[in-house]
Short mmCIF file of C-alpha atoms and ligand atoms in Angstrom, two decimals:
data_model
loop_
_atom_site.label_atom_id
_atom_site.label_comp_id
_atom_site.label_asym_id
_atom_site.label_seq_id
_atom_site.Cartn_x
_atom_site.Cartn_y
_atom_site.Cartn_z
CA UNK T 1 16.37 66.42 4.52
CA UNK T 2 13.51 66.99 1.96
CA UNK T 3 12.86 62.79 2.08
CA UNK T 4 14.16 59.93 2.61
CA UNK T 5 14.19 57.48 0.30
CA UNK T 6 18.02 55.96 0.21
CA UNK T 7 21.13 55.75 2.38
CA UNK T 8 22.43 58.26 -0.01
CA UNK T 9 19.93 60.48 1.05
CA UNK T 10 22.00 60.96 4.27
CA UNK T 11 24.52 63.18 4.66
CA UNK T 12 26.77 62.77 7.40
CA UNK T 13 25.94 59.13 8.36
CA UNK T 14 28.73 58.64 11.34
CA UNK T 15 27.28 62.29 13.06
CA UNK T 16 23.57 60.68 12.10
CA UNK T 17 24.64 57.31 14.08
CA UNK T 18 25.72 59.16 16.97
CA UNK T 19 22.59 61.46 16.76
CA UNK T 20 20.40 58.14 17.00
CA UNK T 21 22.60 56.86 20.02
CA UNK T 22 22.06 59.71 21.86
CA UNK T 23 17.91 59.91 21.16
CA UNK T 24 18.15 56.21 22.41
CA UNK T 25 19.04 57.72 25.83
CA UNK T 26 16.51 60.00 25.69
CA UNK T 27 14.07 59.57 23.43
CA UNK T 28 11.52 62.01 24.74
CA UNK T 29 14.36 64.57 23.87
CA UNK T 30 12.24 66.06 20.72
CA UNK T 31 8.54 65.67 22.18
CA UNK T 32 7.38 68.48 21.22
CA UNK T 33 8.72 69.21 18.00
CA UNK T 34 6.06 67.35 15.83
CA UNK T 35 3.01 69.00 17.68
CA UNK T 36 0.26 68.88 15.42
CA UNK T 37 1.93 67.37 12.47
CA UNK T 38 0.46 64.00 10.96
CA UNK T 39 2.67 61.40 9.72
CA UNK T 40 0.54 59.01 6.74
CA UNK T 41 1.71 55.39 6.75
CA UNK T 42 0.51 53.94 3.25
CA UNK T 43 1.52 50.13 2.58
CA UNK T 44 0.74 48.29 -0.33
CA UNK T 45 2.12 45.13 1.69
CA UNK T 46 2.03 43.20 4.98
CA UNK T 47 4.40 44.84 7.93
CA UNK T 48 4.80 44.77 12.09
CA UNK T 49 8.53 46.26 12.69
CA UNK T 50 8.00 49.06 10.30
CA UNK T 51 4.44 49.54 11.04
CA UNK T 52 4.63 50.14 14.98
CA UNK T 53 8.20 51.21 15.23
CA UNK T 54 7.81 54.18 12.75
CA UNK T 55 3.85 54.86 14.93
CA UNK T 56 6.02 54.79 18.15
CA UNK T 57 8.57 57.25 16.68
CA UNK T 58 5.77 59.96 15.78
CA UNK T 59 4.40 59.54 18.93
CA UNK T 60 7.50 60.13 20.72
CA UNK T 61 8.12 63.22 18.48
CA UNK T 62 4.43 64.67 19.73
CA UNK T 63 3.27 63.56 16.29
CA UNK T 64 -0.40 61.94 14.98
CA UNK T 65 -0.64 59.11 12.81
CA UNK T 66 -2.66 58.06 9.85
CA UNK T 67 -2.62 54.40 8.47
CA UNK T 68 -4.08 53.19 5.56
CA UNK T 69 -3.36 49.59 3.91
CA UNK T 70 -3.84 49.49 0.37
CA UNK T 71 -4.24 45.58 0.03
CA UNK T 72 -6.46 45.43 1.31
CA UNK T 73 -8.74 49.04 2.15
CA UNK T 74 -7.79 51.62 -0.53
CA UNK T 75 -8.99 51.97 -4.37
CA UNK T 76 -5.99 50.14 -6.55
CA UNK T 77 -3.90 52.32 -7.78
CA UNK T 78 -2.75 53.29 -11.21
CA UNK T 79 0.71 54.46 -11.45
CA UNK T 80 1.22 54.79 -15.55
CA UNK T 81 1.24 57.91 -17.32
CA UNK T 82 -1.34 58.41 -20.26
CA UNK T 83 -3.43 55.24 -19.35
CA UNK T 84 -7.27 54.75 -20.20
CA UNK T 85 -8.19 53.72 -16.88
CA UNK T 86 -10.93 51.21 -17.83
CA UNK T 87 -9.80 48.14 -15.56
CA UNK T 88 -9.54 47.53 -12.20
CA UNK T 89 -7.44 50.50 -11.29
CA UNK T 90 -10.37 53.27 -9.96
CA UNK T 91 -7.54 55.66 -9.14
CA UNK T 92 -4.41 57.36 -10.23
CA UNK T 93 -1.19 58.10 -7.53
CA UNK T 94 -1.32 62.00 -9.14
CA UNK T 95 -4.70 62.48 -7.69
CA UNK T 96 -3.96 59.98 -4.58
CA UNK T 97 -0.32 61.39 -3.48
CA UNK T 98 -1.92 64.97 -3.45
CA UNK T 99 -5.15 64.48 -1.43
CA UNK T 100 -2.96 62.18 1.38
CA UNK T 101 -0.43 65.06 1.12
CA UNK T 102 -3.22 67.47 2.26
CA UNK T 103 -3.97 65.27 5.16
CA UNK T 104 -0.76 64.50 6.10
CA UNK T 105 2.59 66.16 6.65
CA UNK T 106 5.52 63.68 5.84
CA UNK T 107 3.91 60.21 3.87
CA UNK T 108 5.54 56.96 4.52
CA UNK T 109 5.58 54.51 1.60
CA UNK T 110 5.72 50.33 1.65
CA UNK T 111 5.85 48.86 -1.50
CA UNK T 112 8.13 45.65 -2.60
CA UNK T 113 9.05 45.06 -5.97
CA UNK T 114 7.47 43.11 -8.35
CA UNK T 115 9.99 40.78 -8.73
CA UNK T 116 8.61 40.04 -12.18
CA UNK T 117 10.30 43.11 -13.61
CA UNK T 118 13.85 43.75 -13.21
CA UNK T 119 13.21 47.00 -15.15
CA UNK T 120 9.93 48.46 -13.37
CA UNK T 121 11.69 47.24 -10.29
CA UNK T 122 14.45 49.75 -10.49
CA UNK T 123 12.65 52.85 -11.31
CA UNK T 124 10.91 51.91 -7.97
CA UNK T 125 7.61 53.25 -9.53
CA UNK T 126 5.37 53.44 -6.47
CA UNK T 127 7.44 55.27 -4.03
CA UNK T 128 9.15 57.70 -6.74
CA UNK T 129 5.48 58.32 -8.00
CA UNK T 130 4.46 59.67 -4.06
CA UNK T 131 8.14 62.04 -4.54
CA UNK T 132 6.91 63.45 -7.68
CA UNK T 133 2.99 63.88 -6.90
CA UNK T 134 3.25 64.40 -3.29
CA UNK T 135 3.63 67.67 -1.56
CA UNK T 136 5.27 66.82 1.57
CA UNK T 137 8.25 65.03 2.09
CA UNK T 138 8.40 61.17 1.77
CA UNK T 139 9.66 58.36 3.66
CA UNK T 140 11.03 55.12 2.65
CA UNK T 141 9.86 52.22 4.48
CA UNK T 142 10.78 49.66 2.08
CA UNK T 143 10.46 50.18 -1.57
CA UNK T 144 11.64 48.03 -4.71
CA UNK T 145 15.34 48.54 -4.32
CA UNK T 146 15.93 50.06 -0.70
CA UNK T 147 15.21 49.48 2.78
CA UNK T 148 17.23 52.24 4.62
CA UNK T 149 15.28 52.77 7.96
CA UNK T 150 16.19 49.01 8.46
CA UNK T 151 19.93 49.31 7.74
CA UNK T 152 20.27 52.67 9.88
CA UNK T 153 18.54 50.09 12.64
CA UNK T 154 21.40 47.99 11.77
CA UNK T 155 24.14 49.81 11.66
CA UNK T 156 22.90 51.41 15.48
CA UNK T 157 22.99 47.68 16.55
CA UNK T 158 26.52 46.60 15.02
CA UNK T 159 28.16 50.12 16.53
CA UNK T 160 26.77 48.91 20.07
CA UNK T 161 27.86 45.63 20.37
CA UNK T 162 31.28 45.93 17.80
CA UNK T 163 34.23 44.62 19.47
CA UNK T 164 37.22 46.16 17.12
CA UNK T 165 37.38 49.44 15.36
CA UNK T 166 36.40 47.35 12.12
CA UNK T 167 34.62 44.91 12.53
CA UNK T 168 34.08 41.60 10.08
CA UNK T 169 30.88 41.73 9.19
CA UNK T 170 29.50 38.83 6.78
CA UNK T 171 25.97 39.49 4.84
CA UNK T 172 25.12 35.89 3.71
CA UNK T 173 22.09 34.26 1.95
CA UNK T 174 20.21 31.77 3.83
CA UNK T 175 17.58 29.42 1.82
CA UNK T 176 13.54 30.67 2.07
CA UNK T 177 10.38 28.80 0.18
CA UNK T 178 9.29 32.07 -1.03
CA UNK T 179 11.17 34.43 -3.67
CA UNK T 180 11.86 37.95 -1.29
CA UNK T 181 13.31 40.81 -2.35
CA UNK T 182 16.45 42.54 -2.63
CA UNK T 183 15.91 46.25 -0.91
CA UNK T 184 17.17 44.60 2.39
CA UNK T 185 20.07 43.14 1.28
CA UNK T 186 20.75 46.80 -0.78
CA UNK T 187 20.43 48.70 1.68
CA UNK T 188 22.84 47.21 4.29
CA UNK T 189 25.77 47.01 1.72
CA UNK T 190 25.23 50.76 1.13
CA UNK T 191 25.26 51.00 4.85
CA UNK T 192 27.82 49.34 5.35
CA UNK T 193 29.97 51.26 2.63
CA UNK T 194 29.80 54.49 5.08
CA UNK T 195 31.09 52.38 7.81
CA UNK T 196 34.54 51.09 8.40
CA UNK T 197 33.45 47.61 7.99
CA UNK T 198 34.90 44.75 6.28
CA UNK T 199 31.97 43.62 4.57
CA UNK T 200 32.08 40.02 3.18
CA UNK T 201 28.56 39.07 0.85
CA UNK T 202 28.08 35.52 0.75
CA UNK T 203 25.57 33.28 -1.98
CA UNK T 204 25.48 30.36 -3.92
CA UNK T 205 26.06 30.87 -7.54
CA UNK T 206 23.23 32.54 -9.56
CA UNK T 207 22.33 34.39 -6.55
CA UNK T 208 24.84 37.22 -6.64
CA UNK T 209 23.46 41.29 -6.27
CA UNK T 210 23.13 43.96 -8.23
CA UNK T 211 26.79 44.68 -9.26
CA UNK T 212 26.51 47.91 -9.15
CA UNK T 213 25.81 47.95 -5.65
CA UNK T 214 28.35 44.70 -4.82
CA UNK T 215 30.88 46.61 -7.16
CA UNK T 216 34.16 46.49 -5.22
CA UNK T 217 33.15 44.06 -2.13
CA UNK T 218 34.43 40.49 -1.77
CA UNK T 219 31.76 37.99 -2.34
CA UNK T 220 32.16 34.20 -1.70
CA UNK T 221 30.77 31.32 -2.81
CA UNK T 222 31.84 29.57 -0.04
CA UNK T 223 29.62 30.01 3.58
CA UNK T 224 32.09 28.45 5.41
CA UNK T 225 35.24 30.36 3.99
CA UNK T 226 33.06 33.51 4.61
CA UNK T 227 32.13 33.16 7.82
CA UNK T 228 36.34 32.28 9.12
CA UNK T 229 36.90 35.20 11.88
CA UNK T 230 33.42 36.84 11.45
CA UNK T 231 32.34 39.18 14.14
CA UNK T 232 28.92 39.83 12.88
CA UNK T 233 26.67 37.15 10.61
CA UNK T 234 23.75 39.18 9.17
CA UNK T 235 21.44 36.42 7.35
CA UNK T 236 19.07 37.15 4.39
CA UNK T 237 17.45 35.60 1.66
CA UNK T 238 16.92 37.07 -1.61
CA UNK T 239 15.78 35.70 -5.38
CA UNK T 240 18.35 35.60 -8.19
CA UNK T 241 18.89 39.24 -9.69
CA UNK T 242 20.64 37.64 -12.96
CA UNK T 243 17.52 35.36 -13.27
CA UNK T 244 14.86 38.10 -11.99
CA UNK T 245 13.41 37.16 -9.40
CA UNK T 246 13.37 33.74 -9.79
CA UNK T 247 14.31 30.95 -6.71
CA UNK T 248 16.84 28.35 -8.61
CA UNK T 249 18.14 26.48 -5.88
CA UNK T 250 17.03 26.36 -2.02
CA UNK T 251 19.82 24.87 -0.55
CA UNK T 252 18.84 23.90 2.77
CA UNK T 253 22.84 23.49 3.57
CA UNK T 254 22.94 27.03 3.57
CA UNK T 255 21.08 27.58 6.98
CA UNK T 256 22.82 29.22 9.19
CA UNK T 257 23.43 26.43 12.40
CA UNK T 258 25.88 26.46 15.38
CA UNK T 259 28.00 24.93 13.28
CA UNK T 260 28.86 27.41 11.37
CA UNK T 261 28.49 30.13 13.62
CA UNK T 262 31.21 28.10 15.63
CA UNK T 263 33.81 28.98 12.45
CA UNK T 264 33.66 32.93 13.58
CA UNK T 265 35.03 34.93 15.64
CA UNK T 266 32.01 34.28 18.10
CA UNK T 267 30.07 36.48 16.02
CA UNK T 268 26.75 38.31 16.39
CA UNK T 269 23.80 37.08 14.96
CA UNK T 270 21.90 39.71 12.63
CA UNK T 271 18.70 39.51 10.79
CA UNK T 272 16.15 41.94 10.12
CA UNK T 273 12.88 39.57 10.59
CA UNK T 274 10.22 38.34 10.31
CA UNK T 275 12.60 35.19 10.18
CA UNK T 276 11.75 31.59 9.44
CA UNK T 277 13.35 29.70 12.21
CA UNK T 278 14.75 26.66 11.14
CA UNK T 279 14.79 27.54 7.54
CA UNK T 280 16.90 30.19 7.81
CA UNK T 281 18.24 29.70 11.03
CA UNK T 282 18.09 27.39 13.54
CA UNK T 283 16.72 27.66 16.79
CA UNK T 284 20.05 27.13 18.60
CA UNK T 285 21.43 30.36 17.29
CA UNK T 286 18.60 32.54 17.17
CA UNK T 287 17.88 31.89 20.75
CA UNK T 288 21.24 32.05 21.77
CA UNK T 289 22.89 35.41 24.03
CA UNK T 290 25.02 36.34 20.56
CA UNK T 291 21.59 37.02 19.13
CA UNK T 292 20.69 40.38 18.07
CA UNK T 293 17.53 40.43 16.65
CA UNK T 294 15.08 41.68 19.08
CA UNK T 295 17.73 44.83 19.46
CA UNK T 296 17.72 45.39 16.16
CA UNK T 297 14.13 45.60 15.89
CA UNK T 298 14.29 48.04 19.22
CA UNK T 299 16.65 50.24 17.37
CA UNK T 300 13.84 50.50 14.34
CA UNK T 301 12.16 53.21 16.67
CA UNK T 302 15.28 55.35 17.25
CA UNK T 303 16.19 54.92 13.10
CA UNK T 304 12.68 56.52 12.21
CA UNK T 305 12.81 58.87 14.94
CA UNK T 306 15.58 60.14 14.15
CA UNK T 307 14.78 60.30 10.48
CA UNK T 308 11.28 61.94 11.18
CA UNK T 309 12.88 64.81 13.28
CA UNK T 310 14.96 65.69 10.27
CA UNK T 311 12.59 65.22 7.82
CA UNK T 312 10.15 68.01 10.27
CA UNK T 313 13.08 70.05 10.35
CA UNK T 314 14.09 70.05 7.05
CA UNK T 315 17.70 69.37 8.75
CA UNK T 316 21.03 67.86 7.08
C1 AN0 Y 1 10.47 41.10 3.23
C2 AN0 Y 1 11.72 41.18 2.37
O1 AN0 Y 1 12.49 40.23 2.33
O2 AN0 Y 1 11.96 42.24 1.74
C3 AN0 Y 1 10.49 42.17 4.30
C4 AN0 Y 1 11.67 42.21 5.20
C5 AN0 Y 1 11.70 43.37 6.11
N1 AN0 Y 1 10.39 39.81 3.87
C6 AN0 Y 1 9.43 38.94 3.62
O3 AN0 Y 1 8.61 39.14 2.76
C7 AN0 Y 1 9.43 37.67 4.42
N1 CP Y 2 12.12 44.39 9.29
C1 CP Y 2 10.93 44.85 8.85
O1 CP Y 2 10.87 45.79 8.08
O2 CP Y 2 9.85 44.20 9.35
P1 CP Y 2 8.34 44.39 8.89
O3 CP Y 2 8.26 43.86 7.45
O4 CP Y 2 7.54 43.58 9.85
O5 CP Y 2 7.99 45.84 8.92
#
C-alpha cells in the first residue's frame, strides 16, 4: 500500500479485518519494524481519537512521531495552482508537502471539508495536494469526503460483537447544532459494502448522501421503520448534500432514546465520537452495556496500526 487515503485503497478487506484482530492480541507483534522511521501528523482541525490513537500505533510499531497543528502553529497554506500569493497565505503545499516529506516517512493528513463547496469538497484539495507534492506515502485521517481509519475501527468492532453471519446494521442521522461533515458517514457505507451487512441509511428528507455512494442501499425516511430488527444502530449527523452543507431542519425527534433502541433487535449502539449526549443520544443508551463506543475508539489504535505496518511495508 503506497497510501491510504480511501476504503478502496484496501485490497483484501475481510484478510485486512482478520489481520487487525489478530494485532489486537498482540499488538507488540511488529515492534520493531518502524525503527527509526517518523510518522508526521499534520491537522488543519481539532482531534483526540485520531490524534493519540494513530501516536500510540507508531509507537507500538517502534516508530517516532512528529505533530504539527496548522490552526493554529503553521504558516496558512496555499493550495491553488498559479496564484499571486499576496494575502494571507505565506506558503504553498508544493514547497510544504516536500520539506515535511524530508522529515518524515509516511505524513498523516486532517482536513474537513469546507462545507461551503460541494465542488472543492470533492476533489478533497488538501489531502490530494500532500499525494501529489509529497514524497512519502500519505495517510488519511479524515479528509473532505473519507474517514477510513474510523470505519476499519468500525467494522473491527461490529465483527466482535455481531451475533448472525449478517448482521442488520442501521446508519441513521441524529440532529447536531452545528453543520458536520459527510467523510464519516462515507466511509462506513463503503465499509460496509465489503462486508456482508445489511446496511439500512436512515434521514429526514433533504438530508440524503451522496448517491453515488448510497447508490443501491435502502434508505428510509422513517427512524422507527429503520431501526425494526436492528442489530447494530450506528448514529451520525451530517449537513444536507443536496443543499451543501447547509442544516435545514434539526429535528430533535430524531435522537436516538431507549425508545427506539427498544424497536431492535437489542441492538448495539455505534458512534464514532466526540458525541453530544443528549442531542444525539441520550444518556440512557450511551451509558448502557449495548454501548460500543469506548471499543470503538480502542479499536482506532489497531485500525492505524495495522494500516501503518502496510504502509512501511509497502504491503497489499
Ligand atoms: C467531525 C465530523 O463529523 O466529521 C469529526 C468526527 C470524527 N465531528 C465534529 O466536528 C463534531
Ligand atoms: N472519531 C474521531 O476521529 O475522533 P477525533 O475527531 O477526536 O479524532
Amino acid at each position: 500500500m503506497k497510501k491510504f487515503i480511501n476504503i478502496s485503497d484496501i485490497k483484501d478487506y475481510k484478510s485486512l479485518v482478520n489481520e487487525t484482530i489478530d494485532l489486537k492480541n498482540n499488538p507488540n507483534k511488529f515492534n520493531n519494524i518502524g525503527k527509526n522511521k517518523v510518522l508526521g501528523l499534520i491537522f488543519f482541525n481539532p482531534s483526540l481519537r485520531t490524534r493519540l490513537s494513530t501516536q500510540k500505533a507508531a509507537l507500538q510499531l517502534g516508530m517516532k512521531t512528529l505533530n504539527m497543528n496548522f490552526i493554529n502553529e503553521g504558516w496558512q497554506i496555499e493550495f491553488e495552482d498559479h496564484v499571486i500569493m499576496s494575502g494571507n497565505k505565506a506558503e504553498h503545499v508544493k514547497e510544504a508537502a516536500k520539506v515535511i516529506s524530508q522529515y518524515c516517512d509516511i505524513i498523516g493528513i486532517r482536513a474537513f471539508a469546507s462545507l461551503n463547496n460541494r465542488v472543492n469538497d470533492h476533489k478533497d484539495i488538501v489531502l490530494n495536494s500532500f499525494v501529489d507534492h509529497s514524497t512519502v506515502p500519505v495517510l488519511n485521517m479524515e479528509s473532505s469526503i473519507a474517514h477510513p481509519l474510523q470505519a476499519l475501527a468500525d467494522s473491527i468492532t461490529i465483527e466482535e460483537n455481531k451475533k448472525s453471519l449478517k448482521p442488520k446494521v442501521v446508519l441513521t442521522w441524529a440532529p447536531h447544532p452545528k453543520a458536520l461533515p459527510h467523510a464519516v458517514a462515507n466511509s462506513f457505507i463503503n465499509m460496509s459494502k465489503r462486508n456482508d451487512y445489511e446496511l439500512v441509511i436512515t434521514n429526514p428528507e433533504g438530508y440524503n448522501l451522496n448517491p453515488e455512494i448510497t447508490k443501491g442501499i435502502k434508505v428510509l425516511h422513517d427512524q422507527k421503520e429503520a431501526f425494526k430488527n436492528a442489530d447494530f444502530i450506528y448514529a451520525k449527523n451530517w449537513s444536507s448534500y443536496d443543499n451543501y452543507g447547509k442544516i435545514l431542519i434539526n429535528d430533535d425527534s430524531w435522537m436516538i432514546n431507549e425508545d427506539k433502541m427498544n424497536l431492535t433487535n437489542n441492538a448495539q449502539f455505534m458512534h464514532c465520537l466526540p458525541v453530544r449526549r443528549n442531542v444525539v443520544v441520550s444518556d440512557s443508551v450511551i451509558d448502557s452495556n449495548n454501548s460500543l463506543i469506548i471499543q470503538q475508539a480502542d479499536n482506532r489504535t489497531y485500525a492505524a496500526q495495522i494500516i501503518l505496518k502496510k504502509l512501511i511495508n509497502n504491503e497489499k
